[in-house]
């Protein structure tokens, strides 16, 4: 996939680099050749997998149809994982859907961990809804109903039942109420209801709980920035990149600059961007002397001590992506409105700017657009600066010299890079319906809708294919098949598969074999006949 001028080196990020054969997506890569890796990251996280698959679905929609088998494998893996009882609970009560991670053999991870993490079902729902909408556009509604909706209905029911209960946050450290989790839960229910209507299904909790989740979401805004976690007791300021990530993952290309849903171009989101990014200006040596309004390395939150508390690739990329999202929204709206809330953000970029609305034909509008784009590009330039020449992205980079640290080949780092660069080029996902979402209730209530849950149907990942060739042979000759996939030897004649002559007769000289192949896979093959001087092809693929 082309990444414009921001390719980090060779090899470029590969969409399928960390796909597990069973359809799991791993958080990072383990191996003795990767000395940075922490063994704890060789698991599959519900959240990280969903975010990575969302990138794959976007690429599929853009025309990379070869990714569909990978997405189908993920779908099958999630159907199985939903049924795995774990320390968070089981499927009967729905509680087990909040389990953050599993072993790569699809068994429960039973050791002590920060659980539950309630963002996973919402993010998985969003990824699968995007895939479902693509299938519907290809007239494959039946597949959505049979294969995707059973998984989705469990996740949507979980959100409706458990949204107002505390959770561990995005970083798996703080137990309380999380802005990121609440925001993505709201989005999932809104777009879940829209999909349900398209396929003649119902989502009662989508309708009943969305307004209250949106109402609760407003509590995180403290008048200056978004507090990442509330209902907690810690010494943090509340400034945290998970709030930027929330705006990124609830970005709606068709939305207005809506403060209520914290859209990227909204005054609240921009004020929060400034508050969060400024909190890192004085704590990292590599940020020394970088003035306000100029891009800098971004970590998770200023009080972070994990691995020494360093910048992360994905968080620095999030700071860029939010701004690219805002630029797209401005291009659709045709104007920028600067309010008292957003003015400090804009004043860092254009010190002389005043309150008001600036329309697209005006020189001031063009100046603002250029300044925002240059600011966003600065964050990408820093990621390029502190990435190794191989293009491999770890989890973190050093606060003192910028060298890669912690988990190697972090899946989310690649996903963040791909989405940030796509947004820079104006490539955006479809709308999730934020403009048609619900009005704020006059009173917020801690409601809940008890869900019903059922094991998703097993989704086939392979199919038995019978090959039959009619060809007369003489004594000692045999017929083989060779093809483009591993199951057929990948065109290696020495690995060709022998066909059986059990049904061979003089009237019907049939050679055949039944071979199991992956579903949704394009296969080329040819038959070979053994003669005394070796194997000769009977035909072309």
Coordinates of C-alpha atoms in Angstrom, one line a residue:
X1 CA 0.0 0.0 0.0
X2 CA 1.5 3.3 -1.0
X3 CA 2.1 5.7 1.9
X4 CA 3.0 8.9 -0.1
X5 CA 6.1 10.8 1.0
X6 CA 5.9 9.4 4.5
X7 CA 7.0 5.8 3.9
X8 CA 9.2 5.0 6.8
X9 CA 11.6 2.8 4.9
X10 CA 11.7 -0.8 3.7
X11 CA 9.9 -2.9 4.2
X12 CA 6.7 -0.8 4.3
X13 CA 4.0 -1.6 6.7
X14 CA 2.4 -4.9 5.6
X15 CA -1.4 -5.2 6.2
X16 CA -1.0 -8.9 7.0
X17 CA 2.4 -8.9 8.9
X18 CA 0.9 -9.9 12.2
X19 CA -2.0 -12.1 11.1
X20 CA -2.1 -15.4 13.0
X21 CA -3.0 -18.5 10.9
X22 CA -6.3 -18.9 12.9
X23 CA -7.4 -15.4 12.2
X24 CA -6.2 -13.7 15.4
X25 CA -4.3 -10.5 15.2
X26 CA -1.4 -10.3 17.6
X27 CA -0.5 -7.2 19.5
X28 CA 3.1 -7.5 18.6
X29 CA 5.7 -9.9 17.2
X30 CA 7.7 -12.3 19.3
X31 CA 11.0 -13.8 18.3
X32 CA 14.7 -13.9 19.3
X33 CA 15.5 -11.6 16.4
X34 CA 13.4 -8.9 18.0
X35 CA 15.3 -8.0 21.2
X36 CA 12.9 -5.2 22.1
X37 CA 9.9 -7.5 22.5
X38 CA 8.2 -8.1 25.8
X39 CA 6.8 -11.6 26.1
X40 CA 3.6 -10.2 27.6
X41 CA 2.6 -8.8 24.2
X42 CA 2.3 -12.1 22.4
X43 CA -1.5 -12.3 22.9
X44 CA -4.5 -11.2 21.0
X45 CA -6.3 -8.1 22.4
X46 CA -9.9 -7.5 21.6
X47 CA -9.2 -3.8 21.3
X48 CA -6.0 -3.9 19.3
X49 CA -7.3 -6.5 16.9
X50 CA -10.4 -4.5 16.2
X51 CA -8.5 -1.4 15.6
X52 CA -6.1 -3.2 13.2
X53 CA -9.0 -4.9 11.4
X54 CA -10.7 -1.5 10.9
X55 CA -7.7 -0.5 8.9
X56 CA -7.9 -3.6 6.8
X57 CA -11.6 -3.0 6.2
X58 CA -10.9 0.5 5.0
X59 CA -8.3 -0.8 2.6
X60 CA -10.8 -3.5 1.4
X61 CA -13.3 -0.8 0.7
X62 CA -10.7 1.2 -1.2
X63 CA -10.2 -1.8 -3.5
X64 CA -7.6 -4.1 -1.8
X65 CA -9.9 -7.2 -2.2
X66 CA -7.1 -9.6 -1.4
X67 CA -7.6 -8.6 2.2
X68 CA -11.0 -10.2 2.4
X69 CA -9.8 -13.7 3.4
X70 CA -7.9 -12.2 6.3
X71 CA -10.9 -10.3 7.5
X72 CA -13.0 -13.5 7.2
X73 CA -10.5 -15.3 9.3
X74 CA -10.7 -12.6 11.9
X75 CA -14.5 -12.8 11.9
X76 CA -14.4 -16.6 12.5
X77 CA -11.9 -16.1 15.3
X78 CA -14.1 -13.6 17.1
X79 CA -17.1 -15.9 16.8
X80 CA -15.0 -18.5 18.6
X81 CA -13.5 -16.2 21.2
X82 CA -17.0 -14.8 22.2
X83 CA -17.8 -18.3 23.6
X84 CA -14.6 -18.7 25.7
X85 CA -15.3 -18.4 29.4
X86 CA -12.7 -16.3 31.1
X87 CA -11.9 -14.4 34.4
X88 CA -14.3 -11.6 33.3
X89 CA -17.2 -14.1 32.9
X90 CA -19.0 -16.1 30.3
X91 CA -21.3 -15.5 27.4
X92 CA -24.5 -16.3 29.2
X93 CA -24.4 -13.1 31.2
X94 CA -22.4 -11.3 28.5
X95 CA -19.7 -10.4 31.1
X96 CA -17.0 -12.4 29.4
X97 CA -17.1 -10.1 26.3
X98 CA -15.2 -7.5 28.4
X99 CA -12.2 -9.7 28.7
X100 CA -9.2 -7.7 27.3
X101 CA -7.0 -10.5 25.9
X102 CA -6.7 -14.2 25.1
X103 CA -3.8 -16.6 24.4
X104 CA -3.0 -17.2 20.8
X105 CA -4.4 -20.7 21.0
X106 CA -7.8 -19.1 21.8
X107 CA -7.8 -20.2 25.4
X108 CA -8.5 -17.8 28.3
X109 CA -5.7 -15.8 29.8
X110 CA -6.2 -16.5 33.5
X111 CA -3.5 -14.5 35.2
X112 CA -4.0 -11.2 37.0
X113 CA -4.7 -8.3 34.6
X114 CA -6.7 -5.1 34.4
X115 CA -10.2 -6.4 33.7
X116 CA -12.8 -5.8 32.5
X117 CA -12.0 -3.5 29.6
X118 CA -15.3 -2.5 28.0
X119 CA -14.0 -0.7 24.9
X120 CA -13.3 -4.0 23.1
X121 CA -16.8 -5.0 22.2
X122 CA -17.6 -1.5 20.9
X123 CA -14.5 -1.3 18.7
X124 CA -15.1 -4.8 17.4
X125 CA -18.6 -3.8 16.5
X126 CA -17.5 -0.7 14.6
X127 CA -15.0 -2.8 12.6
X128 CA -17.6 -5.4 11.8
X129 CA -20.2 -2.9 10.9
X130 CA -17.9 -1.3 8.4
X131 CA -17.3 -4.7 6.8
X132 CA -21.0 -5.5 6.9
X133 CA -21.8 -2.3 5.0
X134 CA -19.3 -3.2 2.4
X135 CA -20.9 -6.7 2.0
X136 CA -24.3 -5.1 1.7
X137 CA -23.0 -2.9 -1.1
X138 CA -22.0 -6.1 -2.9
X139 CA -25.6 -7.6 -2.4
X140 CA -24.4 -10.0 0.3
X141 CA -27.0 -9.2 2.9
X142 CA -27.5 -12.9 3.7
X143 CA -23.8 -13.2 4.8
X144 CA -24.2 -10.2 7.1
X145 CA -27.3 -11.7 8.7
X146 CA -25.8 -15.2 9.1
X147 CA -22.2 -14.5 9.9
X148 CA -21.8 -11.0 11.2
X149 CA -25.0 -10.1 13.0
X150 CA -24.7 -12.9 15.6
X151 CA -21.4 -11.5 16.8
X152 CA -22.5 -7.9 16.6
X153 CA -25.7 -8.5 18.5
X154 CA -23.7 -9.9 21.4
X155 CA -21.4 -6.9 21.4
X156 CA -24.2 -4.3 21.1
X157 CA -26.1 -6.1 23.9
X158 CA -23.0 -6.0 26.1
X159 CA -22.6 -2.2 25.6
X160 CA -26.3 -1.6 26.5
X161 CA -26.0 -3.7 29.6
X162 CA -22.6 -2.6 31.0
X163 CA -21.8 0.9 29.7
X164 CA -22.5 2.6 33.0
X165 CA -20.2 0.2 35.0
X166 CA -16.6 1.1 35.7
X167 CA -13.8 -0.3 33.5
X168 CA -10.1 -0.3 33.1
X169 CA -9.0 2.4 30.7
X170 CA -7.4 2.3 27.3
X171 CA -3.9 1.8 28.9
X172 CA -5.1 -0.9 31.2
X173 CA -4.1 1.0 34.3
X174 CA -7.0 3.2 35.7
X175 CA -10.2 1.7 36.9
X176 CA -13.1 4.1 36.7
X177 CA -15.1 5.7 33.9
X178 CA -13.2 6.2 30.7
X179 CA -13.8 8.9 28.1
X180 CA -12.4 6.8 25.3
X181 CA -14.6 3.8 26.2
X182 CA -17.7 5.9 26.6
X183 CA -17.2 7.6 23.3
X184 CA -16.7 4.5 21.2
X185 CA -19.6 2.8 23.0
X186 CA -21.9 5.6 21.9
X187 CA -20.7 5.4 18.3
X188 CA -21.2 1.6 18.2
X189 CA -24.8 1.8 19.4
X190 CA -25.7 4.6 16.9
X191 CA -24.2 2.8 13.9
X192 CA -25.5 -0.6 15.2
X193 CA -29.0 0.7 15.1
X194 CA -28.5 2.0 11.5
X195 CA -27.2 -1.4 10.4
X196 CA -30.0 -3.3 12.2
X197 CA -32.6 -1.3 10.3
X198 CA -30.8 -2.1 7.0
X199 CA -31.0 -5.9 7.5
X200 CA -34.4 -6.0 9.2
X201 CA -33.0 -6.7 12.6
X202 CA -33.6 -4.9 15.9
X203 CA -31.3 -3.5 18.5
X204 CA -33.4 -2.3 21.5
X205 CA -30.4 -1.3 23.6
X206 CA -29.1 0.9 20.8
X207 CA -32.2 3.0 20.9
X208 CA -32.7 3.0 24.7
X209 CA -29.1 3.5 25.9
X210 CA -27.5 5.8 23.3
X211 CA -29.0 9.1 24.6
X212 CA -27.9 8.3 28.1
X213 CA -24.4 7.4 27.0
X214 CA -24.2 10.7 25.1
X215 CA -25.4 12.5 28.2
X216 CA -22.8 10.9 30.4
X217 CA -20.1 11.7 27.8
X218 CA -20.5 15.4 28.5
X219 CA -19.3 14.9 32.1
X220 CA -15.7 14.5 31.0
X221 CA -15.4 18.0 29.7
X222 CA -14.1 20.2 32.6
X223 CA -14.3 23.6 30.8
X224 CA -10.7 23.5 29.6
X225 CA -10.0 20.0 28.4
X226 CA -11.4 16.5 28.4
X227 CA -10.6 14.6 31.6
X228 CA -9.6 11.1 30.4
X229 CA -11.0 9.3 33.4
X230 CA -13.5 10.2 36.0
X231 CA -14.8 8.4 39.1
X232 CA -11.2 7.6 40.0
X233 CA -8.9 8.5 42.8
X234 CA -5.4 9.3 41.5
X235 CA -3.0 12.1 41.3
X236 CA -3.1 12.6 37.5
X237 CA -4.2 15.8 35.8
X238 CA -6.5 13.9 33.5
X239 CA -4.6 15.1 30.4
X240 CA -4.2 11.9 28.3
X241 CA -3.9 11.1 24.6
X242 CA -6.7 8.6 25.0
X243 CA -9.0 11.6 24.6
X244 CA -7.4 12.5 21.3
X245 CA -7.8 8.9 20.2
X246 CA -11.4 9.0 21.2
X247 CA -12.0 12.0 18.8
X248 CA -10.0 10.1 16.1
X249 CA -12.1 6.9 16.5
X250 CA -15.4 8.7 16.6
X251 CA -14.5 11.0 13.6
X252 CA -17.4 11.3 11.2
X253 CA -16.6 12.8 7.8
X254 CA -20.1 14.1 7.4
X255 CA -20.3 15.7 10.9
X256 CA -20.4 19.3 11.7
X257 CA -17.8 20.7 14.3
X258 CA -19.9 19.2 17.0
X259 CA -18.9 19.7 20.6
X260 CA -21.4 17.2 21.9
X261 CA -19.7 14.3 20.1
X262 CA -16.2 15.9 20.3
X263 CA -15.7 15.9 16.6
X264 CA -12.0 16.7 15.6
X265 CA -12.9 20.2 14.3
X266 CA -15.0 21.0 17.3
X267 CA -13.8 23.8 19.7
X268 CA -13.6 21.3 22.6
X269 CA -11.5 18.8 20.6
X270 CA -9.0 21.5 19.5
X271 CA -8.8 23.0 23.0
X272 CA -8.1 19.5 24.3
X273 CA -5.5 18.8 21.6
X274 CA -3.6 21.9 22.8
X275 CA -3.9 21.0 26.5
X276 CA -2.7 17.4 26.0
X277 CA 0.1 18.1 23.6
X278 CA 1.4 21.1 25.6
X279 CA 1.6 18.8 28.7
X280 CA 4.6 17.0 27.0
X281 CA 6.6 20.1 26.1
X282 CA 8.7 20.2 29.2
X283 CA 9.1 16.6 30.2
X284 CA 11.0 15.0 27.3
X285 CA 14.6 15.9 26.4
X286 CA 13.9 15.5 22.7
X287 CA 11.2 18.2 23.1
X288 CA 13.5 20.7 24.6
X289 CA 13.0 24.3 23.2
X290 CA 10.2 23.3 20.9
X291 CA 7.7 26.2 21.1
X292 CA 3.9 26.1 21.3
X293 CA 2.3 25.5 18.0
X294 CA 5.2 23.3 16.7
X295 CA 4.9 19.5 16.7
X296 CA 6.6 17.5 19.4
X297 CA 6.9 13.9 20.6
X298 CA 3.8 12.8 22.4
X299 CA 3.4 10.1 25.1
X300 CA 0.3 8.6 26.8
X301 CA 0.0 11.1 29.7
X302 CA 2.5 13.3 31.4
X303 CA 2.7 11.3 34.6
X304 CA 3.5 8.0 32.8
X305 CA 6.3 5.9 34.2
X306 CA 5.9 2.7 32.2
X307 CA 9.2 1.8 30.7
X308 CA 10.4 5.1 32.0
X309 CA 7.6 7.1 30.5
X310 CA 8.4 7.7 26.8
X311 CA 6.7 9.0 23.7
X312 CA 4.8 6.5 21.7
X313 CA 4.5 6.2 17.9
X314 CA 0.8 5.8 17.9
X315 CA 0.1 8.7 20.3
X316 CA 2.3 11.1 18.2
X317 CA 0.5 9.9 15.1
X318 CA -2.9 10.5 16.8
X319 CA -2.0 14.1 17.4
X320 CA -1.5 14.4 13.6
X321 CA -4.5 12.4 12.6
X322 CA -7.0 14.4 14.7
X323 CA -5.8 17.5 12.8
X324 CA -6.1 15.9 9.4
X325 CA -9.6 14.8 10.3
X326 CA -10.4 18.4 11.3
X327 CA -9.0 19.7 7.9
X328 CA -11.3 17.3 6.1
X329 CA -14.3 18.5 8.0
X330 CA -13.4 22.2 7.3
X331 CA -13.1 21.4 3.6
X332 CA -16.6 20.0 3.6
X333 CA -18.0 22.8 5.7
X334 CA -16.2 25.5 3.8
X335 CA -15.5 27.6 6.8
X336 CA -13.7 27.8 10.2
X337 CA -15.3 29.2 13.2
X338 CA -13.0 30.3 16.1
X339 CA -14.7 30.5 19.5
X340 CA -13.4 31.5 22.9
X341 CA -12.8 27.8 23.6
X342 CA -10.8 27.1 20.4
X343 CA -9.0 30.5 20.2
X344 CA -5.9 29.5 22.2
X345 CA -5.3 26.6 19.8
X346 CA -5.5 28.8 16.7
X347 CA -3.5 31.6 18.3
X348 CA -0.5 29.2 18.7
X349 CA -0.5 28.7 15.0
X350 CA -1.6 32.2 13.8
X351 CA -0.9 34.7 16.7
X352 CA -2.9 37.5 15.2
X353 CA -6.1 35.5 14.7
X354 CA -9.3 36.8 16.3
X355 CA -12.7 35.3 17.1
X356 CA -15.0 34.8 14.1
X357 CA -16.0 32.7 11.1
X358 CA -13.7 32.6 8.1
X359 CA -15.0 31.2 4.9
X360 CA -13.1 29.3 2.3
X361 CA -12.5 32.1 -0.2
X362 CA -10.8 34.3 2.3
X363 CA -7.0 34.6 2.7
X364 CA -7.3 34.1 6.5
X365 CA -9.1 30.8 5.9
X366 CA -6.3 29.6 3.6
X367 CA -3.7 30.8 6.2
X368 CA -5.4 28.8 8.9
X369 CA -5.7 25.7 6.7
X370 CA -2.0 25.9 5.8
X371 CA -1.0 26.4 9.4
X372 CA -3.0 23.4 10.7
X373 CA -1.6 21.2 7.9
X374 CA 2.0 22.2 8.6
X375 CA 1.4 21.5 12.3
X376 CA 0.0 18.0 11.6
X377 CA 2.8 17.2 9.2
X378 CA 5.3 18.1 11.9
X379 CA 4.0 15.1 14.0
X380 CA 4.5 12.8 11.1
X381 CA 8.0 14.2 10.5
X382 CA 8.9 13.3 14.1
X383 CA 7.7 9.8 13.6
X384 CA 9.8 9.6 10.5
X385 CA 12.8 11.1 12.3
X386 CA 12.6 8.6 15.2
X387 CA 11.9 5.5 13.2
X388 CA 14.6 3.0 12.2
X389 CA 15.5 2.8 8.5
X390 CA 13.9 -0.6 8.3
X391 CA 10.5 1.1 8.8
X392 CA 9.6 -1.3 11.7
X393 CA 7.6 0.4 14.4
X394 CA 8.0 -0.4 18.0
X395 CA 5.7 0.7 20.8
X396 CA 7.7 3.6 22.1
X397 CA 10.8 5.7 21.4
X398 CA 13.2 7.1 23.9
X399 CA 12.5 10.4 25.6
X400 CA 16.2 11.3 25.6
X401 CA 17.5 10.1 22.1
X402 CA 14.5 8.9 20.2
X403 CA 15.6 5.2 19.8
X404 CA 12.9 2.5 19.6
X405 CA 11.8 1.0 22.9
X406 CA 9.5 -1.7 24.4
X407 CA 7.4 -4.0 22.3
X408 CA 8.7 -4.5 18.7
X409 CA 6.4 -4.5 15.7
X410 CA 3.4 -3.1 17.6
X411 CA 0.3 -3.8 15.5
X412 CA -1.4 -0.6 16.6
X413 CA 1.7 1.5 15.7
X414 CA 1.3 0.3 12.1
X415 CA -2.5 0.8 12.1
X416 CA -2.0 4.4 13.4
X417 CA 0.5 5.2 10.7
X418 CA -1.7 3.9 8.0
X419 CA -4.8 5.8 9.1
X420 CA -2.9 9.1 9.7
X421 CA -1.3 9.0 6.3
X422 CA -4.6 8.1 4.7
X423 CA -6.3 11.0 6.4
X424 CA -3.5 13.3 5.2
X425 CA -4.4 12.3 1.6
X426 CA -8.1 12.9 2.3
X427 CA -9.0 9.2 2.4
X428 CA -11.7 8.9 5.1
X429 CA -14.1 6.2 6.3
X430 CA -17.9 6.4 5.8
X431 CA -20.2 8.3 8.1
X432 CA -21.4 6.5 11.2
X433 CA -24.5 8.6 11.6
X434 CA -23.4 11.2 14.1
X435 CA -25.6 13.9 12.5
X436 CA -28.7 11.7 13.0
X437 CA -27.8 10.8 16.5
X438 CA -29.9 11.5 19.5
X439 CA -30.6 14.7 21.3
X440 CA -29.2 15.1 24.8
X441 CA -31.7 14.1 27.5
X442 CA -32.7 16.8 30.0
X443 CA -31.5 14.6 32.8
X444 CA -28.7 12.0 32.7
X445 CA -29.6 8.7 34.2
X446 CA -27.5 5.6 35.0
X447 CA -29.7 3.3 32.9
X448 CA -29.0 -0.2 31.6
X449 CA -30.7 -2.7 29.3
X450 CA -30.3 -6.3 30.2
X451 CA -28.9 -8.1 27.1
X452 CA -29.5 -11.5 25.6
X453 CA -26.6 -13.5 24.3
X454 CA -26.1 -16.5 22.1
X455 CA -23.1 -18.3 20.7
X456 CA -22.4 -17.1 17.1
X457 CA -22.8 -19.8 14.4
X458 CA -19.6 -21.4 13.4
X459 CA -18.1 -19.7 10.3
X460 CA -16.4 -21.9 7.8
X461 CA -12.8 -21.0 7.1
X462 CA -12.1 -23.9 4.7
X463 CA -14.0 -26.0 2.2
X464 CA -13.4 -29.4 0.6
X465 CA -12.9 -29.1 -3.1
X466 CA -13.1 -32.1 -5.4
X467 CA -10.9 -32.0 -8.5
X468 CA -11.7 -34.4 -11.4
X469 CA -9.8 -34.8 -14.6
X470 CA -10.8 -37.1 -17.5
X471 CA -7.6 -38.4 -19.2
X472 CA -6.6 -41.8 -20.6
X473 CA -3.4 -43.1 -19.3
X474 CA -1.2 -46.1 -19.9
X475 CA 0.2 -48.5 -17.4
X476 CA 2.6 -46.7 -14.9
X477 CA 1.4 -43.2 -15.7
X478 CA -0.2 -41.1 -12.9
X479 CA -2.0 -37.7 -12.8
X480 CA -1.0 -35.0 -10.3
X481 CA -2.4 -31.5 -9.5
X482 CA -0.2 -28.5 -8.8
X483 CA -1.4 -24.9 -8.0
X484 CA -0.8 -21.4 -6.7
X485 CA -1.6 -22.1 -3.0
X486 CA 0.3 -24.0 -0.4
X487 CA -2.3 -26.7 -0.3
X488 CA -1.5 -27.4 -3.9
X489 CA 2.3 -27.1 -3.6
X490 CA 2.7 -23.5 -4.8
X491 CA 3.7 -24.6 -8.3
X492 CA 6.5 -26.8 -6.9
X493 CA 6.2 -30.0 -9.0
X494 CA 7.9 -32.0 -6.2
X495 CA 5.0 -31.0 -3.9
X496 CA 2.3 -31.8 -6.5
X497 CA -0.6 -33.9 -5.2
X498 CA -1.3 -37.3 -6.7
X499 CA -4.9 -37.9 -7.9
X500 CA -6.6 -41.2 -7.4
X501 CA -7.6 -43.7 -10.1
X502 CA -10.1 -45.5 -8.0
X503 CA -13.0 -44.5 -10.3
X504 CA -11.0 -45.0 -13.5
X505 CA -12.6 -47.1 -16.3
X506 CA -12.0 -47.4 -20.0
X507 CA -15.3 -45.7 -20.6
X508 CA -14.7 -43.0 -18.0
X509 CA -10.9 -42.5 -17.4
X510 CA -11.4 -40.3 -14.3
X511 CA -8.6 -39.2 -11.9
X512 CA -9.7 -37.3 -8.8
X513 CA -8.9 -36.0 -5.3
X514 CA -10.7 -34.0 -2.6
X515 CA -8.5 -31.3 -1.1
X516 CA -9.4 -28.8 1.7
X517 CA -8.7 -25.2 0.7
X518 CA -9.3 -21.9 2.5
X519 CA -12.6 -20.1 1.7
X520 CA -12.6 -16.9 -0.4
X521 CA -9.3 -17.7 -2.0
X522 CA -8.5 -17.4 -5.7
X523 CA -6.7 -20.5 -6.9
X524 CA -4.9 -21.4 -10.1
X525 CA -4.0 -25.0 -10.9
X526 CA -3.0 -27.4 -13.6
X527 CA -2.8 -31.1 -14.0
X528 CA 0.4 -33.0 -14.5
X529 CA 1.0 -36.5 -16.0
X530 CA 3.9 -38.6 -15.0
X531 CA 5.6 -40.3 -17.9
X532 CA 8.8 -42.2 -18.0
X533 CA 10.8 -39.0 -18.5
X534 CA 9.2 -37.0 -15.7
X535 CA 6.1 -34.9 -15.1
X536 CA 4.5 -33.0 -18.0
X537 CA 1.8 -30.4 -17.8
X538 CA -1.5 -31.4 -19.4
X539 CA -2.7 -27.8 -19.6
X540 CA -2.2 -24.3 -18.4
X541 CA -3.7 -22.7 -15.2

